Each structure stands twice: as C-alpha cells, then as structure tokens.
Short mmCIF file of C-alpha atoms in Angstrom, two decimals:
data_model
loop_
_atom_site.label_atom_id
_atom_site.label_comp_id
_atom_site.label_asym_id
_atom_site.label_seq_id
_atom_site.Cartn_x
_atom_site.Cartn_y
_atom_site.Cartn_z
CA UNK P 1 10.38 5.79 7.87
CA UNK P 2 11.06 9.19 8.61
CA UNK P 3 13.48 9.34 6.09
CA UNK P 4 11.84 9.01 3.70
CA UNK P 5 10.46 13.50 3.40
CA UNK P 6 13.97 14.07 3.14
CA UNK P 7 13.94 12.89 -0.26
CA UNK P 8 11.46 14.28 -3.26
CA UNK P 9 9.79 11.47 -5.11
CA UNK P 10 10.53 12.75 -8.98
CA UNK P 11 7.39 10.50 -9.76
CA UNK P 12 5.02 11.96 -7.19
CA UNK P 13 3.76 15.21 -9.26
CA UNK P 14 3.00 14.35 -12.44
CA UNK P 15 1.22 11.18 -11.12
CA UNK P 16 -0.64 13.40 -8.79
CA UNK P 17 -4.28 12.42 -9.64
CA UNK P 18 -3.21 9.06 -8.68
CA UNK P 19 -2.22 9.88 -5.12
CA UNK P 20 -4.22 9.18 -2.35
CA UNK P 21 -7.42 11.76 -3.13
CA UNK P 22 -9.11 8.25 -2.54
CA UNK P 23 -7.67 7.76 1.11
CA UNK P 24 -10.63 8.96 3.14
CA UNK P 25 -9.78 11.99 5.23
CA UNK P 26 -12.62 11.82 7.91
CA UNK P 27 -14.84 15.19 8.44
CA UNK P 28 -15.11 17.92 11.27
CA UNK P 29 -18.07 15.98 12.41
CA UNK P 30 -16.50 12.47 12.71
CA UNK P 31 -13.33 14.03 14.34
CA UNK P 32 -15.38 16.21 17.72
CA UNK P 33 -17.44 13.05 17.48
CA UNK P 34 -14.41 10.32 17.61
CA UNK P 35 -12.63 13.08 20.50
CA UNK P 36 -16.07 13.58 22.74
CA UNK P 37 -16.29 9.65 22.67
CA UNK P 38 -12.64 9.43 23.62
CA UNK P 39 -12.69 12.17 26.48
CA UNK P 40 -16.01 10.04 27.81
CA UNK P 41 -14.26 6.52 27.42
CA UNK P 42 -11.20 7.83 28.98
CA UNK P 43 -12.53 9.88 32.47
CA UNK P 44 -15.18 7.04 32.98
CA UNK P 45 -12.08 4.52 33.94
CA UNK P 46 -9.51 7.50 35.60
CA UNK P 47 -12.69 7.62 37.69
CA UNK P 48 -13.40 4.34 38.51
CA UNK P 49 -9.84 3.86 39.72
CA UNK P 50 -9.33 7.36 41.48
CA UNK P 51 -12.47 6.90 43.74
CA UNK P 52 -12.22 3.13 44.15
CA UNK P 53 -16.23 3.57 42.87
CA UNK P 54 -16.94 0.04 42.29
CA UNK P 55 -15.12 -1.06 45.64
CA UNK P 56 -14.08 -4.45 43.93
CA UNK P 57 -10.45 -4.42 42.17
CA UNK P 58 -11.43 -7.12 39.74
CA UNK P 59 -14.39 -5.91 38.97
CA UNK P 60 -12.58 -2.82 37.98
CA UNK P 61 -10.27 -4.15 35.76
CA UNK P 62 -12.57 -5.67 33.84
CA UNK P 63 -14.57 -2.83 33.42
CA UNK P 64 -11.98 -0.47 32.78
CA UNK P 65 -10.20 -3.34 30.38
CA UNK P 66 -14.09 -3.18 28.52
CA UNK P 67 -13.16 0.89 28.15
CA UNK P 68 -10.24 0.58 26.67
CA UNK P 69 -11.08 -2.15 23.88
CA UNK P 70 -14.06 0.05 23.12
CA UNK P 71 -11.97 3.07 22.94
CA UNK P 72 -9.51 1.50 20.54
CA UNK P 73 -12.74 1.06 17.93
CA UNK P 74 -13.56 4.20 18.51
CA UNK P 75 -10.00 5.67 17.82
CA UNK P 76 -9.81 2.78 14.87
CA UNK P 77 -12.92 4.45 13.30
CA UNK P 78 -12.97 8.42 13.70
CA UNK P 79 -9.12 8.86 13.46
CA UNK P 80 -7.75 6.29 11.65
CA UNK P 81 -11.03 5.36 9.32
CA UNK P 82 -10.75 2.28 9.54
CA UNK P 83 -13.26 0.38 7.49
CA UNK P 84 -13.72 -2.88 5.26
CA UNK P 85 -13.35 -0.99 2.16
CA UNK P 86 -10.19 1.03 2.45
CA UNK P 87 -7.21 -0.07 0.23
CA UNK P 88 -10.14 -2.59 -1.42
CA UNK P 89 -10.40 -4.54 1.57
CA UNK P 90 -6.66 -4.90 2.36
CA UNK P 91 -6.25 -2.74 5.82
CA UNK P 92 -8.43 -4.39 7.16
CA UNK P 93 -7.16 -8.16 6.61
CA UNK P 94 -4.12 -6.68 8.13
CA UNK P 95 -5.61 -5.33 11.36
CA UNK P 96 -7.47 -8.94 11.09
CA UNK P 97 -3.97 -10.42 11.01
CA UNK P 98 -2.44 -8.60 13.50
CA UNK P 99 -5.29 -8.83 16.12
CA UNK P 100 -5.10 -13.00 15.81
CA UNK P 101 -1.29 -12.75 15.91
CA UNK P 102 -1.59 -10.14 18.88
CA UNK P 103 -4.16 -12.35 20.76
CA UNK P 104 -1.82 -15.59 20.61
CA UNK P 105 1.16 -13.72 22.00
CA UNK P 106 -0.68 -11.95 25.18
CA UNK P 107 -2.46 -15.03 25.78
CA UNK P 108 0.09 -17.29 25.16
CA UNK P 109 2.73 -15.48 27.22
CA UNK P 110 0.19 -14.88 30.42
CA UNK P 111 -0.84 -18.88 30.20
CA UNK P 112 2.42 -20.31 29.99
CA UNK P 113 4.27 -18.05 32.36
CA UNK P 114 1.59 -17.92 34.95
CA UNK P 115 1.50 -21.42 35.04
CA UNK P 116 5.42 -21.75 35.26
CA UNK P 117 5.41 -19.07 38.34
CA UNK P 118 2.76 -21.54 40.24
CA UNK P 119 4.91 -24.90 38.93
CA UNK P 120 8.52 -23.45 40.23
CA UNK P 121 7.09 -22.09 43.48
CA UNK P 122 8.41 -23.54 46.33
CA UNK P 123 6.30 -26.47 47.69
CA UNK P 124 5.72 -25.24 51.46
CA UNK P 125 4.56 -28.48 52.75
CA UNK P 126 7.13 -29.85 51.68
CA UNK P 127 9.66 -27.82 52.90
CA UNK A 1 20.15 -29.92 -29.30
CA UNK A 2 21.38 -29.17 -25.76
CA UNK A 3 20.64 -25.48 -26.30
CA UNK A 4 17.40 -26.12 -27.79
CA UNK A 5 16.61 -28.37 -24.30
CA UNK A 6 17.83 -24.99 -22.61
CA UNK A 7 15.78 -22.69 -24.12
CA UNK A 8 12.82 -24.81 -23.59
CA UNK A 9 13.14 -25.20 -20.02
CA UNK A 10 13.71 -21.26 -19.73
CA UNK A 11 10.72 -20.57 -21.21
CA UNK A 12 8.74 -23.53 -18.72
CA UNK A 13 10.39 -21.64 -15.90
CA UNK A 14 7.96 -19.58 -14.16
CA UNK A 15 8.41 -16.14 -13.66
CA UNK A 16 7.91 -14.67 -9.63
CA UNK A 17 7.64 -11.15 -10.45
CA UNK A 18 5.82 -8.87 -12.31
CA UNK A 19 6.96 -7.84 -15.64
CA UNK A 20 4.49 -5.25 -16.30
CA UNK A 21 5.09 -1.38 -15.90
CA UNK A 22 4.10 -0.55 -11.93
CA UNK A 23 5.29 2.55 -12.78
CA UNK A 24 1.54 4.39 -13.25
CA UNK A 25 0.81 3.08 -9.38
CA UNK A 26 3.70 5.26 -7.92
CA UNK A 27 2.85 6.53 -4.46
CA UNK A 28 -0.52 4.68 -4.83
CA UNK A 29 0.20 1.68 -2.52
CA UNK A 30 1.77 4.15 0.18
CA UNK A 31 -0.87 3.96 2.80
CA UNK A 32 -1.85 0.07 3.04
CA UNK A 33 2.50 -0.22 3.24
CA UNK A 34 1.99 2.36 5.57
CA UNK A 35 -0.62 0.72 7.65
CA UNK A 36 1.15 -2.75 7.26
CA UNK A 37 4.26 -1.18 9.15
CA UNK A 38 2.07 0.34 12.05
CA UNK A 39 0.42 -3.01 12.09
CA UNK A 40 4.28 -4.65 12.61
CA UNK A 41 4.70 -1.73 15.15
CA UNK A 42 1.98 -2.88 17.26
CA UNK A 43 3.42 -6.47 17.56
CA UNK A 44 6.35 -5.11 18.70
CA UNK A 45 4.33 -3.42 21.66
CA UNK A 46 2.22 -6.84 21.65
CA UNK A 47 5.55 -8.56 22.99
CA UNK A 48 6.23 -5.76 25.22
CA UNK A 49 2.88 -5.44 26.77
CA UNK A 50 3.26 -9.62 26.66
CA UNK A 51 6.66 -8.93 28.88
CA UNK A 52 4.88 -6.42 31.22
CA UNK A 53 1.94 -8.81 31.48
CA UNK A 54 4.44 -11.54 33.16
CA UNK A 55 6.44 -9.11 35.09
CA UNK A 56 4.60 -6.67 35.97
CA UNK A 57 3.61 -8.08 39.14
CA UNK A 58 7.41 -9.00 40.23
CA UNK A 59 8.34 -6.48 42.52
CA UNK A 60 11.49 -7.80 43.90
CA UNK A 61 10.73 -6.25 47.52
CA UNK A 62 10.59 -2.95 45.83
CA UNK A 63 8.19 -0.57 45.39
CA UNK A 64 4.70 -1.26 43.58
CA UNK A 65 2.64 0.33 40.63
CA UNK A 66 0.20 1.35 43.79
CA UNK A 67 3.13 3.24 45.74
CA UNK A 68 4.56 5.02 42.59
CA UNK A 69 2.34 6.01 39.95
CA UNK A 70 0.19 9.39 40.61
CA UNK A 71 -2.73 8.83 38.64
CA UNK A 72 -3.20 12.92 38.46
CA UNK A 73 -0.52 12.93 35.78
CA UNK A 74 -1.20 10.27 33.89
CA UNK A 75 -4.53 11.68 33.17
CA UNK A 76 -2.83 14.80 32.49
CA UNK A 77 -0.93 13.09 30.21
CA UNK A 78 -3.71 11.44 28.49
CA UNK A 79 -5.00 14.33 27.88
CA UNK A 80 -2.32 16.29 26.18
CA UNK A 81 -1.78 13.33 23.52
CA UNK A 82 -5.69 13.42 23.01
CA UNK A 83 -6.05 16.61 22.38
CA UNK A 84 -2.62 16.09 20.00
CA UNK A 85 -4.65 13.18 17.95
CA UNK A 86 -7.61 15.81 17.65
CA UNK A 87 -5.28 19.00 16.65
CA UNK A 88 -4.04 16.65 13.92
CA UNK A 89 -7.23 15.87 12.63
CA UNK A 90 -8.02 19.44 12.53
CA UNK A 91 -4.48 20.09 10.19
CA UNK A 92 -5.41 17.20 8.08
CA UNK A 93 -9.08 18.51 7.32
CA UNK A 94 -7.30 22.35 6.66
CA UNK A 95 -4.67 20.29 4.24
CA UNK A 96 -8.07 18.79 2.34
CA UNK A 97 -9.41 22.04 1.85
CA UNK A 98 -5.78 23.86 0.73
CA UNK A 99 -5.72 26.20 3.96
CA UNK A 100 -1.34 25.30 3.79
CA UNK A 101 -1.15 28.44 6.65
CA UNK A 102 -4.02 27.24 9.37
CA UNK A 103 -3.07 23.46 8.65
CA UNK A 104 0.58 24.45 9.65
CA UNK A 105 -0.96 26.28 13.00
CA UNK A 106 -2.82 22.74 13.90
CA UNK A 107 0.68 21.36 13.51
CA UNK A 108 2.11 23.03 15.72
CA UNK A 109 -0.42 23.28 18.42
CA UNK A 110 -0.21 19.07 17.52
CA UNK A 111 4.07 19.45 18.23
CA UNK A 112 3.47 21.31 21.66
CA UNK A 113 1.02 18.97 22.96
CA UNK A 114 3.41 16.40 21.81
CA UNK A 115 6.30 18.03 23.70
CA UNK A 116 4.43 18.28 26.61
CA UNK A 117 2.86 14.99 26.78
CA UNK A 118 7.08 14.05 26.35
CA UNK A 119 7.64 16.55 29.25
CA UNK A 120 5.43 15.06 31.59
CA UNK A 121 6.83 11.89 30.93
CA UNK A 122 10.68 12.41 31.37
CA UNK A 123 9.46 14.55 34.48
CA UNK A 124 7.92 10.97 35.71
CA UNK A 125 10.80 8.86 34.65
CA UNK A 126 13.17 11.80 36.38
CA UNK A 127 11.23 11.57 39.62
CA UNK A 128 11.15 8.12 40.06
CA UNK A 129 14.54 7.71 39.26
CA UNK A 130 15.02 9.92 42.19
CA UNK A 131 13.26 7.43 44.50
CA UNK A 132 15.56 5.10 43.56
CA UNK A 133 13.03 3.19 41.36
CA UNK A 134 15.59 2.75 38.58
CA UNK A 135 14.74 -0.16 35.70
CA UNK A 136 17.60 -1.72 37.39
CA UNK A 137 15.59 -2.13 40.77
CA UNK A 138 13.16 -5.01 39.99
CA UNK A 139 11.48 -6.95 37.07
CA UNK A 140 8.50 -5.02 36.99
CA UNK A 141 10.61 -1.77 36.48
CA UNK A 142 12.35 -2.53 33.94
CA UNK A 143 9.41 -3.95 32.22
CA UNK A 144 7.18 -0.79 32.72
CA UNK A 145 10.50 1.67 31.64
CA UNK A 146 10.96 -0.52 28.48
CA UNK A 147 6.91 -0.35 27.60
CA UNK A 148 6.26 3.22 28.40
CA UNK A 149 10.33 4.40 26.84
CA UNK A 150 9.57 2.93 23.95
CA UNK A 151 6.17 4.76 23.48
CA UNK A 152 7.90 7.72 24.32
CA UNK A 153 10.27 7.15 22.05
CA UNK A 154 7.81 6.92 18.95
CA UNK A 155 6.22 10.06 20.22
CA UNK A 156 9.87 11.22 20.16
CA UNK A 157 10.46 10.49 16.51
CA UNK A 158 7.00 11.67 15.78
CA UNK A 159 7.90 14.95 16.75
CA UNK A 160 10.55 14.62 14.61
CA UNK A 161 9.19 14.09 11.48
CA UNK A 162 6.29 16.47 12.56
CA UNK A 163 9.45 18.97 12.28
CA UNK A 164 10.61 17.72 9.25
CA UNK A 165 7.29 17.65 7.86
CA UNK A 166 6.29 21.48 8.39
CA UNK A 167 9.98 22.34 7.19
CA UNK A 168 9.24 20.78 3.89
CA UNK A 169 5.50 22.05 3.65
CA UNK A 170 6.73 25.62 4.02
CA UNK A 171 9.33 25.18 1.22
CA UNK A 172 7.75 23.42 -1.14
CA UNK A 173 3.72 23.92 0.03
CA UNK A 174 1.31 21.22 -0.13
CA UNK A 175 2.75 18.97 -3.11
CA UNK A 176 1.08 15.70 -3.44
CA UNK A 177 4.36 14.07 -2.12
CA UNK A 178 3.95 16.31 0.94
CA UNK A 179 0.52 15.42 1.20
CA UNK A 180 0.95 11.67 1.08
CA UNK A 181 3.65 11.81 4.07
CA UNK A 182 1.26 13.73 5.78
CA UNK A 183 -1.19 11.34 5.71
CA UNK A 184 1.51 8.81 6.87
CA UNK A 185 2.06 10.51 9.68
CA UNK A 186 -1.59 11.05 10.96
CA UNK A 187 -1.79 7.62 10.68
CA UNK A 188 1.08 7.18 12.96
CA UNK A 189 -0.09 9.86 15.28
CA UNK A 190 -2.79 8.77 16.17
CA UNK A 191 -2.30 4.74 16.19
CA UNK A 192 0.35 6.01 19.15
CA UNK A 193 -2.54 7.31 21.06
CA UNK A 194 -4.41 3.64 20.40
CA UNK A 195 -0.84 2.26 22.16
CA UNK A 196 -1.80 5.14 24.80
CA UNK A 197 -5.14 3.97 25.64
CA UNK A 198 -3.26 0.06 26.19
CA UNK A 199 -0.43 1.78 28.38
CA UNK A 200 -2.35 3.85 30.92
CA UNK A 201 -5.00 0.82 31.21
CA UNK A 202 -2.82 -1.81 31.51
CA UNK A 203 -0.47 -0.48 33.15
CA UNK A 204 -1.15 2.70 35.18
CA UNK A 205 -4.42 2.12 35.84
CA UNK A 206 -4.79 -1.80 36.82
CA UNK A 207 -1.11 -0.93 38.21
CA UNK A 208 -2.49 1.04 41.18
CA UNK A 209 -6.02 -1.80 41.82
CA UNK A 210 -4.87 -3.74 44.45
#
C-alpha cells in the first residue's frame, strides 16, 4: 500500500469534488476528548498491575481485559470515526465481519489447544 | 442456424461485471478499500495474538513474561505512540483547514514519536537478546517476538510512508490525491495504536500477573 504516493493518480484532480470531502475528519474537541479518555483507560490498568492493587491476578485480568475492549471503542470512535453511517453503512459491516471472524479464531484456538495441552499431559497416576 | 443458436445463447449469458462508466467514482471508494485492508490486517494479528494465546504460557524452563518485561517502558512506550495517534489528529484537522506548513509540523512531531516508540522497542528486543532470551529460547518467545516484530514492523513502514507522504506534500502541496493518502494513512496510524492497546494488555500486562 505504500506504493501507491509514489504514483500521481491523473484522475484525482479534476474529479476533486468527488474525493473524500465526505469522509468525516473528527474535530479538536473529539480528538483531546478521544486522547484524555485514552490516557485515563490506559494508566488505570499500568496501575492495577504495577501496584498489584486488586491483590487477585484474575481478577486483574479481567479488569484490565474490560480496559482495553473499552479503549478500543473509544479509539474506534474519536480517531478512526467509526460510525454506522460512514461509506453508507459499509465500514461498519466490515468491522462487524471482522469482529465475528476475529472472535472464532481467539476462541477457537484457546478451546481447542487448551484442551489438547490437558488431553496429551502425561497421566501421573498412571505412570 | 447454428450461428443464430450462438448468438442467442450469448445474449442469455449473463454478464458479471459492470459495463457502465466507474470512471466519475475515481478515488471515491478509497477509504472503505482502505478500511477493508486494515480490517484483513487485524486478522492477521487475530492469528498471531491466537498463537501467543496458546504459547504464551510455554516457557520451556526459560525465563517468564514476569522475570523479563519492565512494565516502566512499556508504559513509556504507550505513551509515545499515543501521543503519535493524537499529533496525527492534530495534522489531519490543520490539512482540513489548508494550514499545508503547521499540518507538516504535526507530522513530524507524529514521525519522532514514531521513531521513538521504534527506539524503545529495538532497545527491548536488544536487551533481552542480551539475556539470552532469543525467539529461539522457548515457545513463548518466539511467539511474543513474532506479535510485538510484526507491530513494529507496521509502525516501521508507517514511518515510511509518513516520509514519503511529507516528501510529496511539500512538492506538490495538498492535492486532493495527497489528501486522500493522507487520510489512508491516519487511518492506519491510528488502527496500529488499537493493535497497541491488544499488545501491552495481552501480553505485557497479563504477562507479568502471576
């Protein structure tokens, strides 16, 4: 892809008014706003682990792993404007798409393997 | 006769493209392609984060996330490529409003904090190579140098075409072309900072719980 500025696009100018002056851009406000979140969502966890506040490692994980997926909105929405209406609809049923697909593979991968790792173990009273 | 059977059945053929003129649409459909790459991007990291996942954990008698990572510069770290994803922003609102000389200042404040956040990192992967944790030295290692190189590699190429970008802006201003790849690669900026906020959860942070 980053090829492609190498090379001027002889249709780009004259079609100019059809260029992306729909694509919305985000404002000064929605940027500080999207960053303060981020800063927030990101210390809260460093935190958490750093201090050992909650004193419970699973608890932690989850919490921090609740962080993180809100950060990702957060980022999705202030910096890369995500909504249902951009490209008529169209970003979104790919970020639809891609979360489902996503989902199957983590989950998929953990399940099986973790229950391979317990099947192959060595049975100790049998050994 | 057997010609007229011919023509008939290439006229009942259906046709699977379009015959009209896309040509009006030109540069149009560049963002939702755009977006539809970053979105194939991201199940490449799904598999690798999927690989982590499973050996993450398989130490091989070697050393842990808990004995190697320091926390301290991974929130460093964090930091620099969050305040890169907000320097951006800042060029891309100073490209809206035609300000070509301050939006080429936010770039390059963007570039160093990209070149640092790469510093740090090659400074990590240096000094535990040192240690002797080499990807070579156990499952989880190789896993967590193939996640976290491969992030570091987009940020690499980022920087790149970051360069390549601000080279073309200053020759030829802010054309709509040069806008448009812009705007391709704020997307890309910043969805490598949503892969960020994955890597130092996943694997930094839950790498040191116990």
């Amino acid at each position: 892809m980053s090829g492609s500025p190498g090379h001027v696009d002889p249709h780009a100018e004259p079609h100019g008014a059809h260029g992306d002056d729909h694509a919305p851009h985000g404002s000064l406000r929605g940027y500080v706003t999207g960053f303060l979140l981020s800063v927030v969502l990101t210390a809260i966890p460093f935190w958490l682990v750093m201090n050992d506040v909650l004193g419970n490692a699973t608890l932690t994980a989850i919490v921090i792993m609740a962080f993180a997926a809100v950060q990702i909105v957060v980022h999705m929405v202030y910096f890369l404007h995500m909504n249902g209406r951009s490209e008529g609809g169209w970003n979104m049923m790919g970020l639809i798409f891609t979360i489902v697909i996503v989902a199957i593979v983590l989950a998929g991968s953990l399940w099986v393997m973790f229950h391979l790792n317990s099947n192959m173990m060595p049975d100790i009273h049998r050994m | 006769m057997a010609k007229a059977k011919a023509q008939a059945r290439a006229a009942s053929v259906p046709a699977f493209y379009v015959t009209g003129d896309e040509h009006a649409h030109s540069g149009g459909s560049t963002m939702l392609g755009f977006w539809l790459y970053l979105m194939s991007d991201c199940l490449i990291f799904a598999v690798l984060f999927a690989t982590y996942g499973v050996l993450g954990r398989n130490y091989a008698a070697g050393p842990s996330g808990a004995d190697l990572f320091d926390l301290r510069l991974v929130a460093v770290n964090t930091a620099m490529l969050l305040f890169s994803s907000i320097t951006y922003g800042f060029a891309m609102l100073a490209m809206d409003k035609g300000k070509q000389a301050l939006m080429q200042r936010w770039l390059l404040i963007t570039g160093l904090f990209g070149l640092a956040f790469l510093g740090i990192e090659l400074y990590e992967f240096a000094h535990l190579i040192r240690e002797g944790a080499t990807p070579m030295r156990s499952a989880f290692l190789s896993s967590f140098f193939t996640l976290v190189g491969t992030h570091g590699l987009h940020v690499t190429f980022g920087l790149i075409w970051l360069t390549v970008l601000m080279t073309q802006v200053s020759k030829r201003g802010l054309i709509e072309a040069n806008r448009r790849r812009l705007l391709c690669l704020s997307m890309f900026w910043h969805f490598l900072d949503v892969i960020w906020i994955g890597v130092f959860t996943f694997v930094y942070l839950m790498g040191v719980l116990k």
